[in-house]
Amino acid sequence: MSEPEQYDVAVIGAGPAGLSAALNLVRATRRVLLLDANRPRNAATLRSHGFLTRDGISPLELRRLGREEVDQYPEATVTQALVDDVTPDGQGGFRVRGSWRGTEVSATARAVVIATGLREEFPALPSLRAFYGTSVHSCVECDGYDKAGQPLAFVCETADVVDRALLIAAWTDDLVVYTNGVAPLDDDGRARLRRAGVRVDERPVADLEGDRSGMTGVRLADGHVEPRTGGFVRPTWHVDLDWVSVPLDRDADGLVVVDRAGRTSVAGLYAVGDVTPPGPEQLIVAAGHGAVTAAAVHRDLVGGLDALRDHVQ
């Protein structure tokens, strides 16, 4: 077997956070391996918003443009691969292994940036996926403007239902919150929503209704259909990092604990984007965090990761 390729940094994940980190690292003349399985969480979203100079662009197009920008640098190697494991290489760095359609990828890197994002799990409504990304969204900061003033639904089964509903209500005065009989609501929460003019329906939801033009309503288990032209859903998010063989500090939600520059509890391992607290964030925010982490990685490599490891230990 041939010796693995050697890099300064392996960036795993090519969303805005990973692409921004990779771009800034190659511009620091670092040899960078960018690995991505091209399975973005927002693949169903037709347009993304709030990204300066790219407002309304398709998230997939934004990723394509980002890959092309990184790939134009001779210091960059952009490879499609699903990473199988990241392990210490015994030389103070990391061994990165992956594969894609039968082709193995093996490399070593002095530092690794984890930018793989999250996996979403939605309430069990049969037609939700059909409307997700067009009529129904998860990010109100990204899509609230385009739903402003409409009769909206908010399907939420988690304990943060009140705070999230009040945020959505800033864009419309006709909002119905559906707890699906799951989300916990106390009297104080109901009162807060009532004062904001938000209706609450705690009955079980059967499905969303609509046609090719989009969502038209919410059908409850008892047969009642409430007309709604769109809405928001609160997914639960999961961090899948079984492929990282070294233990990382994680918070109660499983997100990777980092300092302000993206350093994890393991020297040489960094994390950025949705995989870090507070979780899902706007694309432009993730890209900004990627740039901050890239600067930290470069500085740490200049200063010597061995000294940083001694500090962490």
Tab-separated table of C-alpha atoms in Angstrom:
chain	number	residue	atom	x	y	z
A	1	MET	CA	0.000	0.000	0.000
A	2	SER	CA	1.341	3.439	-0.911
A	3	GLU	CA	2.146	5.970	1.780
A	4	PRO	CA	-0.746	8.331	2.601
A	5	GLU	CA	-0.612	11.860	1.260
A	6	GLN	CA	0.582	14.402	3.803
A	7	TYR	CA	-1.218	17.685	4.398
A	8	ASP	CA	-1.070	20.530	6.842
A	9	VAL	CA	-4.822	20.467	7.426
A	10	ALA	CA	-7.704	18.171	6.576
A	11	VAL	CA	-11.077	19.941	6.490
A	12	ILE	CA	-13.989	17.517	6.708
A	13	GLY	CA	-17.224	18.968	5.376
A	14	ALA	CA	-17.802	21.478	2.564
A	15	GLY	CA	-20.652	23.613	3.762
A	16	PRO	CA	-20.053	27.344	4.247
A	17	ALA	CA	-18.046	26.770	7.451
A	18	GLY	CA	-15.740	24.144	5.967
A	19	LEU	CA	-15.332	25.957	2.648
A	20	SER	CA	-14.495	29.222	4.376
A	21	ALA	CA	-11.958	27.496	6.611
A	22	ALA	CA	-10.379	25.740	3.625
A	23	LEU	CA	-10.237	28.901	1.513
A	24	ASN	CA	-8.553	30.941	4.211
A	25	LEU	CA	-6.106	28.145	4.998
A	26	VAL	CA	-4.943	27.728	1.393
A	27	ARG	CA	-4.493	31.477	1.230
A	28	ALA	CA	-2.180	31.042	4.221
A	29	THR	CA	-0.226	28.664	1.896
A	30	ARG	CA	-1.284	25.628	3.898
A	31	ARG	CA	-1.657	22.341	2.064
A	32	VAL	CA	-5.315	21.504	2.600
A	33	LEU	CA	-7.323	18.361	1.935
A	34	LEU	CA	-11.045	19.145	1.724
A	35	LEU	CA	-13.215	16.049	2.085
A	36	ASP	CA	-16.983	16.090	1.641
A	37	ALA	CA	-19.686	13.484	1.004
A	38	ASN	CA	-21.964	16.096	-0.633
A	39	ARG	CA	-24.937	15.283	1.601
A	40	PRO	CA	-25.873	18.731	2.953
A	41	ARG	CA	-28.600	19.155	5.556
A	42	ASN	CA	-30.206	21.926	3.491
A	43	ALA	CA	-30.289	19.996	0.210
A	44	ALA	CA	-34.083	20.410	-0.024
A	45	THR	CA	-33.903	24.180	0.334
A	46	LEU	CA	-34.339	25.981	-2.978
A	47	ARG	CA	-32.957	29.342	-1.888
A	48	SER	CA	-30.800	30.570	0.952
A	49	HIS	CA	-30.917	34.102	2.262
A	50	GLY	CA	-28.867	36.561	4.235
A	51	PHE	CA	-25.526	35.742	2.584
A	52	LEU	CA	-24.107	39.076	1.439
A	53	THR	CA	-23.872	39.310	-2.411
A	54	ARG	CA	-25.552	35.886	-2.678
A	55	ASP	CA	-29.022	36.523	-1.255
A	56	GLY	CA	-31.487	34.060	-2.794
A	57	ILE	CA	-28.871	31.682	-4.151
A	58	SER	CA	-29.449	27.943	-4.089
A	59	PRO	CA	-27.483	26.382	-1.213
A	60	LEU	CA	-26.172	23.753	-3.620
A	61	GLU	CA	-24.967	26.469	-5.995
A	62	LEU	CA	-23.283	28.270	-3.124
A	63	ARG	CA	-21.436	25.071	-2.241
A	64	ARG	CA	-20.438	24.524	-5.878
A	65	LEU	CA	-19.038	28.026	-6.185
A	66	GLY	CA	-17.180	27.600	-2.908
A	67	ARG	CA	-15.597	24.324	-3.986
A	68	GLU	CA	-14.460	25.914	-7.248
A	69	GLU	CA	-12.904	28.840	-5.394
A	70	VAL	CA	-10.982	26.522	-3.073
A	71	ASP	CA	-10.008	24.120	-5.830
A	72	GLN	CA	-8.353	26.834	-7.940
A	73	TYR	CA	-5.488	27.046	-5.441
A	74	PRO	CA	-2.575	24.644	-5.982
A	75	GLU	CA	-2.373	24.099	-2.212
A	76	ALA	CA	-5.872	22.582	-2.194
A	77	THR	CA	-7.047	19.051	-2.869
A	78	VAL	CA	-10.841	18.757	-3.032
A	79	THR	CA	-12.095	15.178	-2.831
A	80	GLN	CA	-15.564	13.682	-2.572
A	81	ALA	CA	-15.458	11.047	0.138
A	82	LEU	CA	-17.270	9.769	3.186
A	83	VAL	CA	-14.825	9.857	6.075
A	84	ASP	CA	-14.621	6.556	7.940
A	85	ASP	CA	-12.200	7.442	10.718
A	86	VAL	CA	-9.850	10.056	12.104
A	87	THR	CA	-7.170	8.648	14.390
A	88	PRO	CA	-3.870	9.875	15.847
A	89	ASP	CA	-1.023	8.975	13.496
A	90	GLY	CA	1.569	8.501	16.224
A	91	GLN	CA	3.591	11.454	14.914
A	92	GLY	CA	1.631	14.245	16.562
A	93	GLY	CA	-0.911	14.500	13.746
A	94	PHE	CA	-3.897	12.540	12.464
A	95	ARG	CA	-4.613	9.799	9.988
A	96	VAL	CA	-7.753	10.394	7.930
A	97	ARG	CA	-9.395	7.555	6.053
A	98	GLY	CA	-12.429	7.623	3.816
A	99	SER	CA	-13.923	6.143	0.693
A	100	TRP	CA	-16.183	6.913	-2.223
A	101	ARG	CA	-17.698	4.339	-4.560
A	102	GLY	CA	-15.027	1.781	-3.848
A	103	THR	CA	-12.106	4.206	-3.962
A	104	GLU	CA	-10.144	4.519	-0.736
A	105	VAL	CA	-8.841	7.844	0.546
A	106	SER	CA	-5.973	7.932	3.037
A	107	ALA	CA	-4.049	10.953	4.245
A	108	THR	CA	-2.222	12.394	7.211
A	109	ALA	CA	-2.657	15.928	8.494
A	110	ARG	CA	-1.100	17.975	11.245
A	111	ALA	CA	-4.535	19.387	12.080
A	112	VAL	CA	-8.145	18.456	11.327
A	113	VAL	CA	-11.150	20.777	11.075
A	114	ILE	CA	-14.540	19.102	11.622
A	115	ALA	CA	-17.275	20.907	9.694
A	116	THR	CA	-19.721	18.082	9.029
A	117	GLY	CA	-22.847	19.755	10.393
A	118	LEU	CA	-25.875	17.953	11.767
A	119	ARG	CA	-28.457	15.357	10.857
A	120	GLU	CA	-32.101	16.436	11.123
A	121	GLU	CA	-34.994	14.389	12.474
A	122	PHE	CA	-38.502	15.704	11.809
A	123	PRO	CA	-41.896	15.097	13.410
A	124	ALA	CA	-43.455	12.014	11.865
A	125	LEU	CA	-45.787	13.673	9.342
A	126	PRO	CA	-46.034	11.728	6.049
A	127	SER	CA	-46.122	14.756	3.732
A	128	LEU	CA	-43.677	17.002	5.566
A	129	ARG	CA	-40.750	16.214	3.282
A	130	ALA	CA	-42.860	17.073	0.227
A	131	PHE	CA	-43.250	20.654	1.439
A	132	TYR	CA	-39.949	21.095	3.261
A	133	GLY	CA	-37.756	23.705	1.648
A	134	THR	CA	-40.639	25.329	-0.257
A	135	SER	CA	-43.682	25.871	1.975
A	136	VAL	CA	-42.183	24.701	5.262
A	137	HIS	CA	-38.810	25.692	6.680
A	138	SER	CA	-36.790	25.275	9.854
A	139	CYS	CA	-34.849	28.561	9.950
A	140	VAL	CA	-37.023	31.607	10.583
A	141	GLU	CA	-34.074	33.996	10.219
A	142	CYS	CA	-33.494	32.630	6.718
A	143	ASP	CA	-37.076	32.286	5.497
A	144	GLY	CA	-39.310	34.397	7.736
A	145	TYR	CA	-39.249	37.378	5.366
A	146	ASP	CA	-40.782	35.383	2.503
A	147	LYS	CA	-43.562	34.097	4.761
A	148	ALA	CA	-44.339	37.474	6.366
A	149	GLY	CA	-48.029	38.220	6.828
A	150	GLN	CA	-49.195	34.745	5.814
A	151	PRO	CA	-51.342	32.323	7.853
A	152	LEU	CA	-48.613	30.055	9.190
A	153	ALA	CA	-48.247	26.854	11.173
A	154	PHE	CA	-45.436	25.984	13.551
A	155	VAL	CA	-45.034	22.278	14.285
A	156	CYS	CA	-42.867	21.764	17.339
A	157	GLU	CA	-42.471	18.827	19.715
A	158	THR	CA	-39.670	20.201	21.892
A	159	ALA	CA	-39.476	22.182	25.112
A	160	ASP	CA	-38.381	25.423	23.411
A	161	VAL	CA	-41.745	25.723	21.661
A	162	VAL	CA	-42.728	29.049	23.265
A	163	ASP	CA	-39.542	30.981	22.531
A	164	ARG	CA	-39.401	29.736	18.952
A	165	ALA	CA	-43.069	30.452	18.348
A	166	LEU	CA	-42.702	34.015	19.619
A	167	LEU	CA	-39.805	34.523	17.223
A	168	ILE	CA	-41.908	33.357	14.265
A	169	ALA	CA	-44.762	35.599	15.401
A	170	ALA	CA	-42.568	38.621	14.653
A	171	TRP	CA	-43.234	37.911	10.952
A	172	THR	CA	-46.980	37.220	11.081
A	173	ASP	CA	-50.030	37.948	13.201
A	174	ASP	CA	-51.722	34.683	12.136
A	175	LEU	CA	-49.759	31.824	13.657
A	176	VAL	CA	-50.986	28.491	14.991
A	177	VAL	CA	-48.605	26.409	17.092
A	178	TYR	CA	-49.069	22.648	16.862
A	179	THR	CA	-47.489	20.697	19.701
A	180	ASN	CA	-48.713	17.382	18.262
A	181	GLY	CA	-49.609	16.422	21.816
A	182	VAL	CA	-45.888	16.144	22.587
A	183	ALA	CA	-44.270	19.507	23.290
A	184	PRO	CA	-44.600	20.468	26.968
A	185	LEU	CA	-46.572	23.649	27.577
A	186	ASP	CA	-47.330	25.099	31.004
A	187	ASP	CA	-49.832	27.811	31.922
A	188	ASP	CA	-47.169	30.509	31.777
A	189	GLY	CA	-46.164	29.445	28.262
A	190	ARG	CA	-49.747	29.426	27.077
A	191	ALA	CA	-50.267	32.894	28.544
A	192	ARG	CA	-47.173	34.264	26.800
A	193	LEU	CA	-48.383	32.940	23.461
A	194	ARG	CA	-51.918	34.211	24.032
A	195	ARG	CA	-50.631	37.715	24.801
A	196	ALA	CA	-48.705	37.644	21.516
A	197	GLY	CA	-51.824	36.647	19.595
A	198	VAL	CA	-50.534	33.149	18.872
A	199	ARG	CA	-53.039	30.331	18.835
A	200	VAL	CA	-52.085	26.945	20.265
A	201	ASP	CA	-53.468	23.562	19.217
A	202	GLU	CA	-52.248	20.668	21.341
A	203	ARG	CA	-54.152	17.958	19.498
A	204	PRO	CA	-52.257	15.293	17.527
A	205	VAL	CA	-51.454	16.231	13.930
A	206	ALA	CA	-52.127	13.670	11.185
A	207	ASP	CA	-50.405	15.383	8.259
A	208	LEU	CA	-49.906	18.482	6.167
A	209	GLU	CA	-52.158	19.038	3.175
A	210	GLY	CA	-51.445	20.661	-0.158
A	211	ASP	CA	-50.907	20.246	-3.858
A	212	ARG	CA	-48.347	21.111	-6.493
A	213	SER	CA	-48.769	24.794	-5.726
A	214	GLY	CA	-47.716	24.248	-2.117
A	215	MET	CA	-49.060	23.627	1.338
A	216	THR	CA	-52.725	24.452	1.969
A	217	GLY	CA	-53.417	23.285	5.505
A	218	VAL	CA	-52.775	21.175	8.585
A	219	ARG	CA	-54.936	18.104	9.097
A	220	LEU	CA	-55.435	16.931	12.661
A	221	ALA	CA	-55.983	13.350	13.768
A	222	ASP	CA	-59.653	14.128	14.456
A	223	GLY	CA	-60.149	15.191	10.821
A	224	HIS	CA	-60.165	18.955	11.288
A	225	VAL	CA	-58.222	20.852	8.614
A	226	GLU	CA	-56.909	24.321	9.405
A	227	PRO	CA	-56.045	26.365	6.304
A	228	ARG	CA	-52.360	27.361	6.343
A	229	THR	CA	-50.223	28.485	3.416
A	230	GLY	CA	-46.905	27.500	4.976
A	231	GLY	CA	-44.977	27.391	8.159
A	232	PHE	CA	-42.016	26.248	10.152
A	233	VAL	CA	-40.979	23.016	11.795
A	234	ARG	CA	-38.627	22.413	14.664
A	235	PRO	CA	-36.399	19.417	13.860
A	236	THR	CA	-34.289	17.673	16.425
A	237	TRP	CA	-30.617	17.634	15.505
A	238	HIS	CA	-28.106	14.845	15.905
A	239	VAL	CA	-24.322	14.978	15.801
A	240	ASP	CA	-22.813	11.936	14.068
A	241	LEU	CA	-19.136	11.758	14.974
A	242	ASP	CA	-18.567	8.049	15.519
A	243	TRP	CA	-15.729	8.255	12.998
A	244	VAL	CA	-13.614	10.421	15.327
A	245	SER	CA	-11.657	7.955	17.439
A	246	VAL	CA	-10.457	10.421	20.088
A	247	PRO	CA	-12.892	11.591	22.786
A	248	LEU	CA	-14.104	15.160	22.385
A	249	ASP	CA	-15.837	17.265	24.999
A	250	ARG	CA	-19.519	17.527	24.046
A	251	ASP	CA	-22.402	19.467	25.580
A	252	ALA	CA	-25.775	18.076	26.685
A	253	ASP	CA	-27.023	18.160	23.078
A	254	GLY	CA	-23.971	16.312	21.766
A	255	LEU	CA	-22.484	19.406	20.133
A	256	VAL	CA	-18.698	19.714	20.140
A	257	VAL	CA	-17.480	22.131	22.792
A	258	VAL	CA	-14.998	24.647	21.351
A	259	ASP	CA	-13.369	27.901	22.333
A	260	ARG	CA	-14.069	31.109	20.420
A	261	ALA	CA	-11.589	30.088	17.724
A	262	GLY	CA	-12.937	26.564	17.178
A	263	ARG	CA	-10.371	24.647	19.218
A	264	THR	CA	-11.759	21.446	20.729
A	265	SER	CA	-10.565	19.679	23.863
A	266	VAL	CA	-8.047	17.774	21.714
A	267	ALA	CA	-5.073	19.756	20.432
A	268	GLY	CA	-4.947	19.725	16.640
A	269	LEU	CA	-8.658	18.997	16.306
A	270	TYR	CA	-10.963	21.912	15.524
A	271	ALA	CA	-14.714	22.124	14.930
A	272	VAL	CA	-16.810	24.807	13.276
A	273	GLY	CA	-20.329	25.413	12.035
A	274	ASP	CA	-23.510	23.631	13.036
A	275	VAL	CA	-21.634	20.844	14.816
A	276	THR	CA	-20.701	23.347	17.561
A	277	PRO	CA	-22.960	25.240	20.004
A	278	PRO	CA	-25.519	26.655	19.614
A	279	GLY	CA	-26.151	24.361	16.644
A	280	PRO	CA	-27.803	25.394	13.366
A	281	GLU	CA	-26.844	28.888	12.257
A	282	GLN	CA	-27.184	31.092	9.197
A	283	LEU	CA	-24.841	30.307	6.336
A	284	ILE	CA	-23.038	33.624	6.536
A	285	VAL	CA	-22.442	33.149	10.269
A	286	ALA	CA	-21.026	29.674	9.652
A	287	ALA	CA	-18.731	31.068	6.964
A	288	GLY	CA	-17.508	33.734	9.377
A	289	HIS	CA	-16.767	31.131	12.003
A	290	GLY	CA	-14.859	29.138	9.401
A	291	ALA	CA	-12.604	32.112	8.716
A	292	VAL	CA	-11.961	32.626	12.447
A	293	THR	CA	-11.050	28.974	12.899
A	294	ALA	CA	-8.774	28.993	9.865
A	295	ALA	CA	-6.809	31.870	11.384
A	296	ALA	CA	-6.499	29.955	14.662
A	297	VAL	CA	-5.301	26.796	12.903
A	298	HIS	CA	-2.668	28.756	10.998
A	299	ARG	CA	-1.454	30.515	14.139
A	300	ASP	CA	-1.285	27.235	16.044
A	301	LEU	CA	0.706	25.595	13.268
A	302	VAL	CA	3.115	28.525	13.234
A	303	GLY	CA	3.465	28.432	17.011
A	304	GLY	CA	3.799	24.680	17.130
A	305	LEU	CA	1.001	22.249	17.927
A	306	ASP	CA	3.262	20.415	20.373
A	307	ALA	CA	3.245	23.470	22.646
A	308	LEU	CA	-0.525	23.695	22.301
A	309	ARG	CA	-0.899	20.013	23.189
A	310	ASP	CA	1.162	20.542	26.332
A	311	HIS	CA	-1.111	23.442	27.255
A	312	VAL	CA	-4.272	21.401	26.706
A	313	GLN	CA	-2.964	18.479	28.719
